[in-house]
Coordinates of N, CA and C and ligand atoms in Angstrom, one line a residue:
M624 N 13.5 1.8 24.9 CA 14.9 1.8 25.2 C 15.5 0.4 25.2
D625 N 14.6 -0.6 25.5 CA 15.0 -2.0 25.5 C 15.6 -2.3 24.1
L626 N 14.8 -1.9 23.1 CA 15.2 -2.3 21.7 C 16.5 -1.6 21.3
A627 N 16.7 -0.3 21.7 CA 17.9 0.5 21.4 C 19.1 -0.2 22.1
L628 N 18.9 -0.6 23.4 CA 20.0 -1.3 24.1 C 20.4 -2.6 23.4
A629 N 19.4 -3.3 22.9 CA 19.6 -4.6 22.2 C 20.4 -4.3 20.9
E630 N 20.1 -3.2 20.2 CA 20.8 -2.9 19.0 C 22.3 -2.5 19.4
A631 N 22.4 -1.8 20.5 CA 23.8 -1.4 20.9 C 24.6 -2.6 21.3
A632 N 24.0 -3.6 22.0 CA 24.7 -4.8 22.4 C 25.2 -5.6 21.2
A633 N 24.4 -5.5 20.1 CA 24.8 -6.3 18.9 C 26.0 -5.7 18.1
C634 N 26.3 -4.4 18.4 CA 27.4 -3.7 17.8 C 28.8 -4.4 18.0
T635 N 29.0 -5.0 19.1 CA 30.3 -5.5 19.4 C 30.7 -6.6 18.5
V636 N 29.8 -7.3 17.8 CA 30.1 -8.3 16.8 C 31.1 -7.7 15.8
S637 N 30.8 -6.5 15.3 CA 31.6 -5.9 14.3 C 32.7 -5.0 14.9
G638 N 32.9 -5.0 16.2 CA 33.9 -4.1 16.8 C 33.5 -2.7 16.8
D639 N 32.2 -2.4 16.6 CA 31.8 -1.0 16.6 C 31.4 -0.6 18.1
V640 N 31.6 0.7 18.4 CA 31.3 1.2 19.7 C 29.8 1.0 19.8
P641 N 29.4 0.4 21.0 CA 27.9 0.0 21.1 C 27.0 1.2 21.3
V642 N 26.3 1.6 20.2 CA 25.3 2.6 20.3 C 24.1 2.1 19.4
G643 N 22.9 2.1 20.0 CA 21.8 1.7 19.3 C 20.7 2.7 19.3
A644 N 19.8 2.7 18.3 CA 18.8 3.7 18.2 C 17.5 3.0 17.6
V645 N 16.4 3.6 18.0 CA 15.1 3.2 17.4 C 14.2 4.4 17.2
V646 N 13.4 4.4 16.1 CA 12.5 5.4 15.9 C 11.1 4.9 16.1
V647 N 10.3 5.5 17.0 CA 9.0 5.0 17.4 C 7.9 6.1 17.0
A648 N 6.9 5.6 16.4 CA 5.7 6.5 16.1 C 5.0 6.9 17.3
A649 N 4.1 7.9 17.2 CA 3.3 8.3 18.4 C 2.5 7.2 19.0
D650 N 2.0 6.3 18.1 CA 1.2 5.2 18.6 C 2.0 4.0 19.1
G651 N 3.3 4.2 19.2 CA 4.2 3.1 19.7 C 4.8 2.2 18.7
T652 N 4.4 2.3 17.4 CA 4.9 1.4 16.4 C 6.4 1.7 16.2
V653 N 7.2 0.7 16.1 CA 8.6 0.9 15.8 C 8.8 1.1 14.3
L654 N 9.3 2.3 13.9 CA 9.4 2.6 12.5 C 10.8 2.3 11.9
G655 N 11.8 2.3 12.7 CA 13.1 2.0 12.2 C 14.1 1.7 13.4
R656 N 15.1 1.0 13.0 CA 16.2 0.6 14.0 C 17.5 0.9 13.4
G657 N 18.5 1.1 14.2 CA 19.9 1.2 13.7 C 20.8 1.0 14.8
R658 N 22.0 0.5 14.4 CA 23.1 0.4 15.4 C 24.4 1.0 14.7
N659 N 25.3 1.5 15.5 CA 26.5 2.0 15.0 C 27.2 1.0 14.1
A660 N 27.5 1.4 12.9 CA 28.1 0.5 11.9 C 29.3 1.2 11.2
R661 N 30.0 2.1 11.9 CA 31.1 2.8 11.3 C 32.2 1.9 10.9
E662 N 32.6 1.0 11.8 CA 33.7 0.1 11.5 C 33.2 -1.0 10.5
L663 N 32.0 -1.5 10.7 CA 31.5 -2.5 9.8 C 31.4 -2.0 8.3
T664 N 31.0 -0.8 8.1 CA 30.8 -0.3 6.8 C 31.9 0.6 6.3
G665 N 32.7 1.1 7.2 CA 33.8 2.1 6.8 C 33.2 3.4 6.4
D666 N 31.9 3.7 6.9 CA 31.2 4.9 6.6 C 31.2 5.8 7.8
P667 N 31.8 7.0 7.7 CA 31.9 7.9 8.9 C 30.5 8.4 9.4
T668 N 29.5 8.3 8.5 CA 28.2 8.7 8.9 C 27.2 7.6 9.3
A669 N 27.8 6.4 9.5 CA 26.9 5.2 9.8 C 26.7 5.2 11.3
H670 N 26.2 6.3 11.9 CA 25.8 6.3 13.3 C 24.4 5.7 13.5
A671 N 24.2 5.1 14.6 CA 22.9 4.4 14.9 C 21.7 5.3 14.6
E672 N 21.8 6.6 15.0 CA 20.6 7.4 14.8 C 20.3 7.7 13.3
V673 N 21.4 7.9 12.5 CA 21.2 8.2 11.1 C 20.6 6.9 10.4
L674 N 21.1 5.7 10.8 CA 20.6 4.5 10.2 C 19.2 4.2 10.6
A675 N 18.8 4.5 11.8 CA 17.5 4.3 12.3 C 16.5 5.3 11.6
L676 N 17.0 6.5 11.4 CA 16.1 7.5 10.7 C 16.0 7.1 9.2
R677 N 17.0 6.6 8.6 CA 16.9 6.2 7.2 C 16.0 5.0 7.1
S678 N 16.0 4.1 8.0 CA 15.2 2.9 7.9 C 13.7 3.4 8.2
A679 N 13.5 4.3 9.1 CA 12.1 4.8 9.3 C 11.6 5.6 8.1
S680 N 12.4 6.4 7.4 CA 11.9 7.1 6.3 C 11.7 6.2 5.1
A681 N 12.5 5.1 5.0 CA 12.3 4.1 3.9 C 10.9 3.4 4.2
A682 N 10.6 3.1 5.5 CA 9.4 2.4 5.8 C 8.2 3.3 5.5
L683 N 8.4 4.6 5.8 CA 7.2 5.5 5.7 C 7.1 6.1 4.3
G684 N 8.2 6.1 3.5 CA 8.3 6.6 2.2 C 8.2 8.1 2.2
R685 N 8.8 8.7 3.3 CA 8.9 10.2 3.3 C 10.0 10.6 4.3
W686 N 10.4 11.9 4.1 CA 11.5 12.4 5.0 C 11.0 12.9 6.3
R687 N 9.7 13.3 6.3 CA 9.2 13.9 7.6 C 8.7 12.7 8.5
I688 N 9.5 12.4 9.5 CA 9.2 11.2 10.2 C 8.4 11.5 11.5
G689 N 8.7 12.5 12.2 CA 8.0 12.8 13.5 C 8.4 11.7 14.5
G690 N 7.5 11.5 15.5 CA 7.7 10.5 16.4 C 8.9 10.7 17.4
T691 N 9.4 9.7 17.9 CA 10.5 9.7 18.9 C 11.7 9.0 18.5
L692 N 12.8 9.6 18.6 CA 14.1 8.9 18.4 C 14.7 8.5 19.7
V693 N 14.8 7.2 19.9 CA 15.4 6.7 21.2 C 16.8 6.2 20.9
V694 N 17.7 6.7 21.7 CA 19.1 6.3 21.4 C 19.9 6.1 22.7
T695 N 20.9 5.2 22.7 CA 21.5 4.8 23.9 C 22.6 5.8 24.3
L696 N 23.1 6.7 23.4 CA 24.1 7.7 23.7 C 23.6 9.0 23.2
E697 N 23.9 10.1 23.9 CA 23.6 11.4 23.4 C 24.0 11.6 22.0
P698 N 23.1 12.1 21.1 CA 23.5 12.3 19.7 C 24.6 13.3 19.5
C699 N 25.4 13.1 18.5 CA 26.5 14.0 18.1 C 25.8 15.1 17.3
A700 N 26.6 16.1 16.8 CA 26.1 17.2 16.0 C 25.4 16.7 14.7
M701 N 26.0 15.7 14.0 CA 25.4 15.2 12.8 C 24.0 14.6 13.1
C702 N 23.9 13.8 14.1 CA 22.7 13.0 14.4 C 21.6 14.0 15.0
A703 N 22.0 14.9 15.8 CA 21.0 15.9 16.3 C 20.5 16.7 15.1
G704 N 21.4 17.0 14.1 CA 20.9 17.7 12.9 C 20.0 16.9 12.1
A705 N 20.3 15.6 12.0 CA 19.5 14.6 11.2 C 18.1 14.5 11.9
A706 N 18.1 14.4 13.2 CA 16.8 14.3 13.9 C 15.9 15.5 13.7
A707 N 16.5 16.7 13.7 CA 15.8 18.0 13.4 C 15.3 18.0 12.0
L708 N 16.1 17.5 11.1 CA 15.7 17.5 9.6 C 14.5 16.5 9.4
A709 N 14.5 15.5 10.2 CA 13.4 14.5 10.1 C 12.2 14.9 10.9
R710 N 12.3 16.1 11.5 CA 11.2 16.6 12.3 C 10.7 15.7 13.4
V711 N 11.7 15.0 14.0 CA 11.4 14.2 15.1 C 10.8 15.0 16.2
E712 N 9.8 14.6 16.9 CA 9.2 15.4 18.0 C 9.9 15.3 19.3
R713 N 10.5 14.1 19.5 CA 11.2 13.9 20.8 C 12.4 13.1 20.6
V714 N 13.5 13.5 21.4 CA 14.7 12.7 21.4 C 14.9 12.2 22.8
V715 N 15.0 10.9 23.0 CA 15.2 10.3 24.3 C 16.6 9.6 24.2
Y716 N 17.5 10.0 25.1 CA 18.8 9.3 25.1 C 19.1 8.8 26.5
A717 N 20.0 7.8 26.5 CA 20.4 7.2 27.8 C 21.6 7.9 28.4
A718 N 22.8 7.6 27.9 CA 24.0 8.1 28.5 C 24.4 9.4 27.9
P719 N 24.9 10.3 28.7 CA 25.5 11.6 28.1 C 26.8 11.3 27.4
D720 N 27.2 12.2 26.4 CA 28.5 12.1 25.8 C 29.2 13.4 26.0
P721 N 30.0 13.4 27.1 CA 30.7 14.7 27.4 C 31.7 15.1 26.4
K722 N 32.1 14.3 25.4 CA 33.1 14.7 24.4 C 32.5 15.2 23.1
A723 N 31.3 14.7 22.8 CA 30.7 15.1 21.5 C 29.2 15.3 21.5
G724 N 28.6 15.2 22.7 CA 27.2 15.3 22.8 C 26.6 16.7 22.3
A725 N 25.6 16.6 21.4 CA 25.0 17.8 20.9 C 23.6 18.0 21.3
A726 N 23.2 17.4 22.4 CA 21.9 17.6 23.0 C 22.0 18.1 24.4
G727 N 23.1 18.9 24.7 CA 23.2 19.5 26.0 C 24.6 19.4 26.5
S728 N 25.4 18.4 26.2 CA 26.7 18.3 26.8 C 27.8 19.2 26.3
V729 N 28.0 19.1 25.0 CA 29.0 20.0 24.4 C 28.3 21.2 23.6
H730 N 27.3 20.8 22.8 CA 26.4 21.7 22.1 C 25.0 21.4 22.5
D731 N 24.1 22.3 22.2 CA 22.7 22.0 22.4 C 21.9 22.4 21.2
L732 N 22.2 21.7 20.1 CA 21.6 22.0 18.8 C 20.1 21.8 18.8
L733 N 19.6 20.8 19.6 CA 18.2 20.5 19.6 C 17.3 21.6 20.2
R734 N 17.9 22.3 21.2 CA 17.1 23.3 21.9 C 17.6 24.7 21.6
D735 N 18.4 24.9 20.6 CA 18.9 26.2 20.2 C 17.8 27.0 19.7
R736 N 17.6 28.2 20.2 CA 16.5 29.1 19.8 C 16.5 29.4 18.4
R737 N 17.7 29.4 17.8 CA 17.9 29.7 16.3 C 17.4 28.6 15.4
S738 N 17.2 27.4 16.0 CA 16.8 26.3 15.1 C 15.3 26.4 14.8
N739 N 15.0 26.0 13.6 CA 13.6 26.1 13.1 C 12.7 24.9 13.6
H740 N 13.4 23.9 14.2 CA 12.6 22.8 14.7 C 13.3 22.3 16.0
R741 N 12.6 22.3 17.1 CA 13.3 22.0 18.4 C 12.5 20.9 19.1
P742 N 13.0 19.6 18.9 CA 12.3 18.5 19.5 C 12.5 18.6 21.1
E743 N 11.6 18.0 21.8 CA 11.7 17.8 23.2 C 12.9 16.9 23.5
V744 N 13.7 17.1 24.5 CA 14.8 16.2 24.8 C 14.6 15.6 26.2
V745 N 14.7 14.3 26.3 CA 14.7 13.6 27.5 C 16.0 12.9 27.7
S746 N 16.7 13.1 28.8 CA 18.0 12.5 28.9 C 18.0 11.5 30.2
G747 N 19.0 10.6 30.2 CA 19.2 9.8 31.3 C 18.3 8.6 31.5
V748 N 17.5 8.2 30.4 CA 16.7 7.1 30.5 C 17.5 5.8 30.4
R749 N 17.6 5.1 31.5 CA 18.5 3.9 31.5 C 19.9 4.2 31.2
G750 N 20.4 5.3 31.6 CA 21.7 5.8 31.4 C 22.8 4.9 31.9
A751 N 22.6 4.3 33.1 CA 23.6 3.5 33.7 C 23.8 2.2 32.9
E752 N 22.8 1.6 32.3 CA 23.0 0.4 31.5 C 23.7 0.8 30.2
A753 N 23.4 1.9 29.6 CA 24.1 2.2 28.3 C 25.5 2.6 28.6
S754 N 25.8 3.3 29.7 CA 27.2 3.6 30.1 C 28.0 2.4 30.4
E755 N 27.3 1.4 31.0 CA 28.0 0.1 31.3 C 28.4 -0.6 30.1
L756 N 27.5 -0.6 29.1 CA 27.9 -1.2 27.8 C 29.1 -0.6 27.2
L757 N 29.2 0.7 27.2 CA 30.3 1.5 26.6 C 31.6 1.2 27.4
R758 N 31.4 1.2 28.8 CA 32.6 1.0 29.6 C 33.2 -0.4 29.4
T759 N 32.3 -1.4 29.3 CA 32.8 -2.8 29.0 C 33.5 -2.9 27.7
F760 N 32.9 -2.2 26.7 CA 33.5 -2.2 25.3 C 34.9 -1.6 25.3
F761 N 35.0 -0.5 25.9 CA 36.3 0.2 25.9 C 37.3 -0.5 26.8
A762 N 36.9 -1.1 27.9 CA 37.8 -1.8 28.7 C 38.3 -3.1 28.0
G763 N 37.5 -3.7 27.2 CA 37.9 -4.9 26.4 C 38.9 -4.5 25.3
R764 N 38.7 -3.3 24.7 CA 39.6 -2.8 23.7 C 41.0 -2.6 24.3
R765 N 41.0 -2.0 25.5 CA 42.3 -1.7 26.1 C 43.1 -3.0 26.5
E766 N 42.3 -4.0 27.0 CA 42.9 -5.3 27.3 C 43.5 -5.9 26.0
G767 N 42.8 -5.8 24.9 CA 43.2 -6.4 23.6 C 44.5 -5.7 23.2
A768 N 44.6 -4.4 23.3 CA 45.8 -3.7 22.9 C 47.0 -4.0 23.7
A769 N 46.7 -4.2 25.0 CA 47.8 -4.5 25.9 C 48.4 -5.9 25.6
R770 N 47.6 -6.8 25.0 CA 48.1 -8.2 24.7 C 48.8 -8.3 23.4
L771 N 48.8 -7.2 22.6 CA 49.6 -7.2 21.4 C 51.1 -7.3 21.7
P772 N 51.8 -8.0 20.8 CA 53.3 -8.0 21.0 C 53.9 -6.6 21.0
G773 N 54.7 -6.4 22.0 CA 55.3 -5.0 22.2 C 54.3 -4.0 22.8
G774 N 53.1 -4.5 23.2 CA 52.1 -3.6 23.8 C 51.6 -2.5 22.9
G775 N 51.7 -2.7 21.6 CA 51.3 -1.7 20.6 C 49.8 -1.6 20.6
V776 N 49.3 -0.6 19.9 CA 47.9 -0.4 19.8 C 47.5 -0.8 18.4
A777 N 46.4 -1.6 18.3 CA 45.9 -2.1 17.0 C 45.3 -0.9 16.2
Ligands
ZN1290 ZN1 26.0 10.7 15.6

């Protein structure tokens, strides 16, 4: 989770919401890393988890990744789906996402009995730190908007 939090912290350079992810093999080897790059790339699917899974599959040369996906924010439906498609064995996340979380908050795609692959889900690992990163980021954006002439929103 240290590495995932570091990835998340690096997001603010591009103005992206700070979310970081790492894929770790069963033996502890880091297979892939990613950070939210939606603003940076203009790609709606450039979520930290998808980028980390892509980097892991590129490193391994296969789509079946296994291992553990560690992410600072509860995965959305797309990322939960991607984790299941990559046959990740465990998903560990820090902060819950009450608006879009698909690992228990809004949906529970990873533990849905109808799914053909159900990774173990571990939540709340260093959740306070990840939540603080997000809170600071959004507080900074609100201050920036308030400073615009006429108080408009950028
Ligand atoms: Zn996502």
